[in-house]
Tab-separated table of C-alpha atoms in Angstrom:
chain	number	residue	atom	x	y	z
A	1	MET	CA	0.411	0.146	-0.542
A	2	ALA	CA	2.693	2.376	0.665
A	3	ARG	CA	4.900	1.619	-2.395
A	4	ARG	CA	1.443	2.333	-4.388
A	5	GLN	CA	0.689	5.889	-2.457
A	6	ARG	CA	4.797	6.464	-2.482
A	7	SER	CA	4.281	5.602	-6.810
A	8	PHE	CA	1.081	7.679	-7.352
A	9	LEU	CA	2.851	10.853	-5.429
A	10	HIS	CA	5.967	10.471	-7.860
A	11	ARG	CA	3.496	10.487	-10.791
A	12	LEU	CA	1.125	13.606	-9.632
A	13	LEU	CA	5.152	15.474	-8.060
A	14	ALA	CA	7.152	14.216	-10.858
A	15	ARG	CA	6.314	17.406	-13.387
A	16	PRO	CA	6.152	20.149	-11.315
A	17	ALA	CA	8.979	18.705	-8.676
A	18	GLY	CA	11.628	17.893	-11.815
A	19	ALA	CA	11.095	21.662	-12.632
A	20	LEU	CA	11.663	23.019	-9.333
A	21	SER	CA	14.278	21.060	-9.118
A	22	ALA	CA	15.971	22.079	-12.530
A	23	TRP	CA	15.465	25.640	-10.846
A	24	LEU	CA	16.848	25.498	-8.373
A	25	LEU	CA	20.178	23.666	-9.620
A	26	ALA	CA	19.971	25.755	-13.052
A	27	PRO	CA	22.518	28.856	-10.761
A	28	SER	CA	25.085	25.814	-9.611
A	29	GLN	CA	25.531	23.888	-13.074
A	30	ARG	CA	25.974	27.681	-14.967
A	31	ARG	CA	28.828	27.869	-11.829
A	32	ALA	CA	30.543	24.602	-12.572
A	33	ALA	CA	30.424	24.731	-16.088
A	34	GLN	CA	32.245	28.528	-15.587
A	35	VAL	CA	34.540	27.096	-12.961
A	36	ARG	CA	35.134	23.839	-15.292
A	37	GLN	CA	35.710	25.857	-18.837
A	38	ARG	CA	37.857	27.868	-16.999
A	39	LEU	CA	40.336	24.920	-16.134
A	40	VAL	CA	39.363	23.859	-19.801
A	41	SER	CA	41.365	26.965	-21.204
A	42	SER	CA	44.088	26.261	-18.623
A	43	LEU	CA	45.008	23.086	-19.864
A	44	VAL	CA	44.291	24.030	-23.473
A	45	THR	CA	47.316	26.552	-22.914
A	46	ALA	CA	48.919	24.320	-20.803
A	47	LEU	CA	48.852	21.775	-23.733
A	48	PRO	CA	50.045	24.082	-26.770
A	49	PRO	CA	49.779	21.950	-30.293
A	50	ALA	CA	53.730	21.157	-30.310
A	51	VAL	CA	53.002	18.483	-26.954
A	52	GLN	CA	49.332	17.576	-27.743
A	53	ALA	CA	49.790	13.912	-29.092
A	54	THR	CA	52.796	13.572	-27.054
A	55	ASP	CA	53.639	11.752	-24.196
A	56	GLN	CA	55.029	14.896	-22.815
A	57	GLY	CA	51.028	16.249	-22.908
A	58	LEU	CA	49.758	12.905	-21.137
A	59	VAL	CA	51.515	13.977	-18.854
A	60	ILE	CA	50.759	16.841	-17.945
A	61	VAL	CA	47.147	15.212	-17.622
A	62	GLN	CA	47.928	12.926	-15.645
A	63	GLY	CA	49.843	15.635	-13.224
A	64	ALA	CA	46.179	17.713	-13.216
A	65	LEU	CA	44.078	14.600	-12.759
A	66	ALA	CA	46.316	13.410	-9.746
A	67	LEU	CA	45.481	16.648	-8.291
A	68	SER	CA	41.533	15.701	-9.093
A	69	LEU	CA	41.967	12.467	-7.296
A	70	ALA	CA	43.924	14.119	-4.325
A	71	ASP	CA	40.598	14.653	-2.185
A	72	GLY	CA	39.528	11.080	-2.768
A	73	ARG	CA	35.962	12.531	-5.099
A	74	PHE	CA	35.769	12.254	-8.414
A	75	GLY	CA	33.069	13.713	-9.577
A	76	GLN	CA	30.482	14.356	-12.498
A	77	GLN	CA	31.919	17.858	-12.774
A	78	GLU	CA	35.930	16.528	-12.938
A	79	TRP	CA	34.557	14.082	-15.529
A	80	GLU	CA	33.145	16.154	-17.447
A	81	LEU	CA	36.588	18.242	-17.937
A	82	TYR	CA	38.162	15.089	-18.039
A	83	ARG	CA	36.085	14.062	-20.975
A	84	GLU	CA	36.378	17.184	-22.575
A	85	CYS	CA	40.258	17.483	-22.512
A	86	LEU	CA	41.459	13.805	-23.553
A	87	ALA	CA	39.093	15.223	-26.469
A	88	ARG	CA	41.595	18.044	-28.019
A	89	LEU	CA	44.252	15.683	-26.754
A	90	LYS	CA	44.276	13.397	-30.232
A	91	LEU	CA	45.941	11.221	-28.037
A	92	SER	CA	47.285	7.289	-29.313
A	93	ASP	CA	44.389	4.118	-28.305
A	94	SER	CA	47.824	3.347	-25.623
A	95	GLN	CA	48.185	6.358	-24.243
A	96	LEU	CA	44.088	6.891	-23.346
A	97	ARG	CA	44.577	3.426	-21.636
A	98	SER	CA	46.974	4.301	-19.965
A	99	ILE	CA	44.859	7.165	-17.684
A	100	ASN	CA	44.117	4.722	-14.674
A	101	MET	CA	41.579	6.945	-12.756
A	102	ARG	CA	41.992	3.951	-9.828
A	103	ASP	CA	45.686	3.361	-9.044
A	104	SER	CA	48.070	6.250	-7.686
A	105	PRO	CA	49.519	7.977	-9.633
A	106	ASP	CA	52.387	7.347	-10.688
A	107	LEU	CA	54.978	10.799	-9.110
A	108	GLY	CA	57.728	10.254	-10.053
A	109	ARG	CA	57.526	8.870	-12.940
A	110	ILE	CA	55.073	12.624	-13.845
A	111	GLY	CA	57.736	14.658	-12.102
A	112	ALA	CA	60.474	13.149	-14.371
A	113	GLY	CA	58.584	13.863	-17.084
A	114	LEU	CA	57.252	17.462	-15.961
A	115	ALA	CA	61.187	18.540	-14.981
A	116	ALA	CA	62.028	17.535	-18.887
A	117	LEU	CA	59.739	19.796	-20.344
A	118	GLY	CA	62.403	22.506	-22.068
A	119	ASP	CA	60.267	25.546	-22.424
A	120	GLY	CA	60.739	27.828	-18.942
A	121	ALA	CA	57.288	29.764	-20.466
A	122	HIS	CA	55.290	26.567	-20.529
A	123	ARG	CA	57.064	25.328	-16.723
A	124	LEU	CA	55.356	28.116	-15.732
A	125	ALA	CA	51.925	27.791	-18.083
A	126	VAL	CA	51.200	24.370	-16.930
A	127	GLY	CA	52.494	25.833	-12.644
A	128	ARG	CA	49.554	27.568	-12.868
A	129	CYS	CA	47.467	25.259	-14.319
A	130	TYR	CA	48.296	22.820	-11.188
A	131	CYS	CA	47.277	25.625	-9.075
A	132	LEU	CA	43.705	26.437	-10.500
A	133	PHE	CA	43.102	22.852	-10.080
A	134	ALA	CA	44.129	22.627	-6.950
A	135	ALA	CA	41.813	25.158	-5.865
A	136	ALA	CA	38.822	24.434	-7.790
A	137	ASP	CA	36.807	23.528	-5.245
A	138	GLY	CA	37.291	26.812	-2.834
A	139	GLU	CA	39.437	24.390	-0.407
A	140	GLY	CA	43.059	23.723	-1.724
A	141	GLY	CA	43.221	21.258	1.419
A	142	ALA	CA	46.180	19.363	2.724
A	143	ALA	CA	46.220	16.544	0.474
A	144	GLU	CA	46.329	18.426	-2.772
A	145	LEU	CA	48.585	21.082	-1.632
A	146	GLY	CA	51.240	18.685	-0.372
A	147	LEU	CA	50.587	17.043	-3.987
A	148	LEU	CA	50.941	20.376	-5.894
A	149	LYS	CA	54.295	21.510	-4.251
A	150	THR	CA	55.764	18.354	-5.619
A	151	LEU	CA	54.564	19.035	-9.330
A	152	LEU	CA	55.269	23.122	-8.991
A	153	GLU	CA	59.152	21.464	-7.720
A	154	ALA	CA	59.245	19.400	-10.654
A	155	LEU	CA	58.544	22.523	-12.844
A	156	GLY	CA	60.644	24.428	-11.111
A	157	HIS	CA	58.550	27.044	-9.463
A	158	PRO	CA	57.826	26.295	-6.335
A	159	GLU	CA	57.117	30.255	-5.693
A	160	LEU	CA	53.800	29.646	-7.829
A	161	GLU	CA	51.972	27.942	-4.724
A	162	GLN	CA	51.555	31.933	-3.250
A	163	GLU	CA	48.687	32.008	-5.777
A	164	LEU	CA	46.704	29.298	-4.230
A	165	PRO	CA	44.716	30.959	-1.408
A	166	ALA	CA	44.138	33.461	-4.068
A	167	LEU	CA	42.740	31.906	-5.953
A	168	CYS	CA	40.959	29.210	-3.733
A	169	ARG	CA	39.124	32.571	-2.528
A	170	GLN	CA	38.052	33.779	-5.985
A	171	PHE	CA	36.600	30.332	-6.510
A	172	ARG	CA	35.176	30.453	-2.812
A	173	GLN	CA	33.837	34.099	-3.427
A	174	SER	CA	31.993	32.400	-7.010
A	175	GLU	CA	29.225	30.734	-4.789
A	176	SER	CA	27.310	31.978	-1.653
A	177	TRP	CA	25.714	30.187	1.472
A	178	LEU	CA	22.986	31.269	-0.081
A	179	ALA	CA	23.932	29.914	-3.324
A	180	LYS	CA	25.059	26.418	-1.525
A	181	GLN	CA	21.786	25.929	0.118
A	182	ARG	CA	19.782	26.559	-3.308
A	183	ALA	CA	21.472	23.706	-4.608
A	184	ALA	CA	21.873	20.927	-1.763
A	185	TRP	CA	17.854	20.959	-1.843
A	186	GLY	CA	17.904	21.078	-5.691
A	187	GLU	CA	20.075	18.350	-5.959
A	188	ARG	CA	17.607	16.271	-2.875
A	189	LEU	CA	14.613	16.954	-5.054
A	190	ALA	CA	16.806	15.298	-7.756
A	191	ARG	CA	17.421	12.252	-6.249
A	192	TRP	CA	13.642	12.067	-4.240
A	193	LEU	CA	12.554	12.026	-8.365
A	194	LEU	CA	14.840	9.016	-9.427
A	195	PRO	CA	12.363	5.988	-8.193
A	196	SER	CA	9.933	7.776	-9.616
A	197	ALA	CA	12.474	8.223	-13.276
A	198	ALA	CA	13.002	4.244	-12.455
A	199	ALA	CA	9.413	3.028	-12.656
A	200	HIS	CA	8.567	4.912	-15.735
A	201	GLY	CA	12.530	3.908	-17.505
């Protein structure tokens, strides 16, 4: 009986609840798209065409991936970011297969690859890109900071670490407490709708 009532409630409220959820989530999704675009632009700058299809390009992406995985979370936004970045890289099938999101990154190999980058301006661009990736969640936690130090030292630009607090503040300021609460309610409502979606799928 309870299941029948719940199913009826979902059928009755699915459309207005879906519209409300979309409205609540819209600012958060716009912000996520802006953050993603900023990270993509930074990574594209760090990956000029000359290195895109090379092992150097692969190492740069793996360093950025390691920073995104450092906090133990890899959400939909991050997956969309990497899918977009990988599409631009023109890597071979064997290079794509070597990108592992499950195991711990080989920091020794990544560091050696970064240290081998010859162009000073390119190394600086990669370092700034890594700072953005570390700051993108607005936190710049201990795990990300420790890894960022390792990567920046390999690039020969440890001083870039000083930019991290200001970058974190920029990302935090782009989403207020009210916006976070609105997104949280939108996500709760979307989860409440899932049984309805499953029942009709």
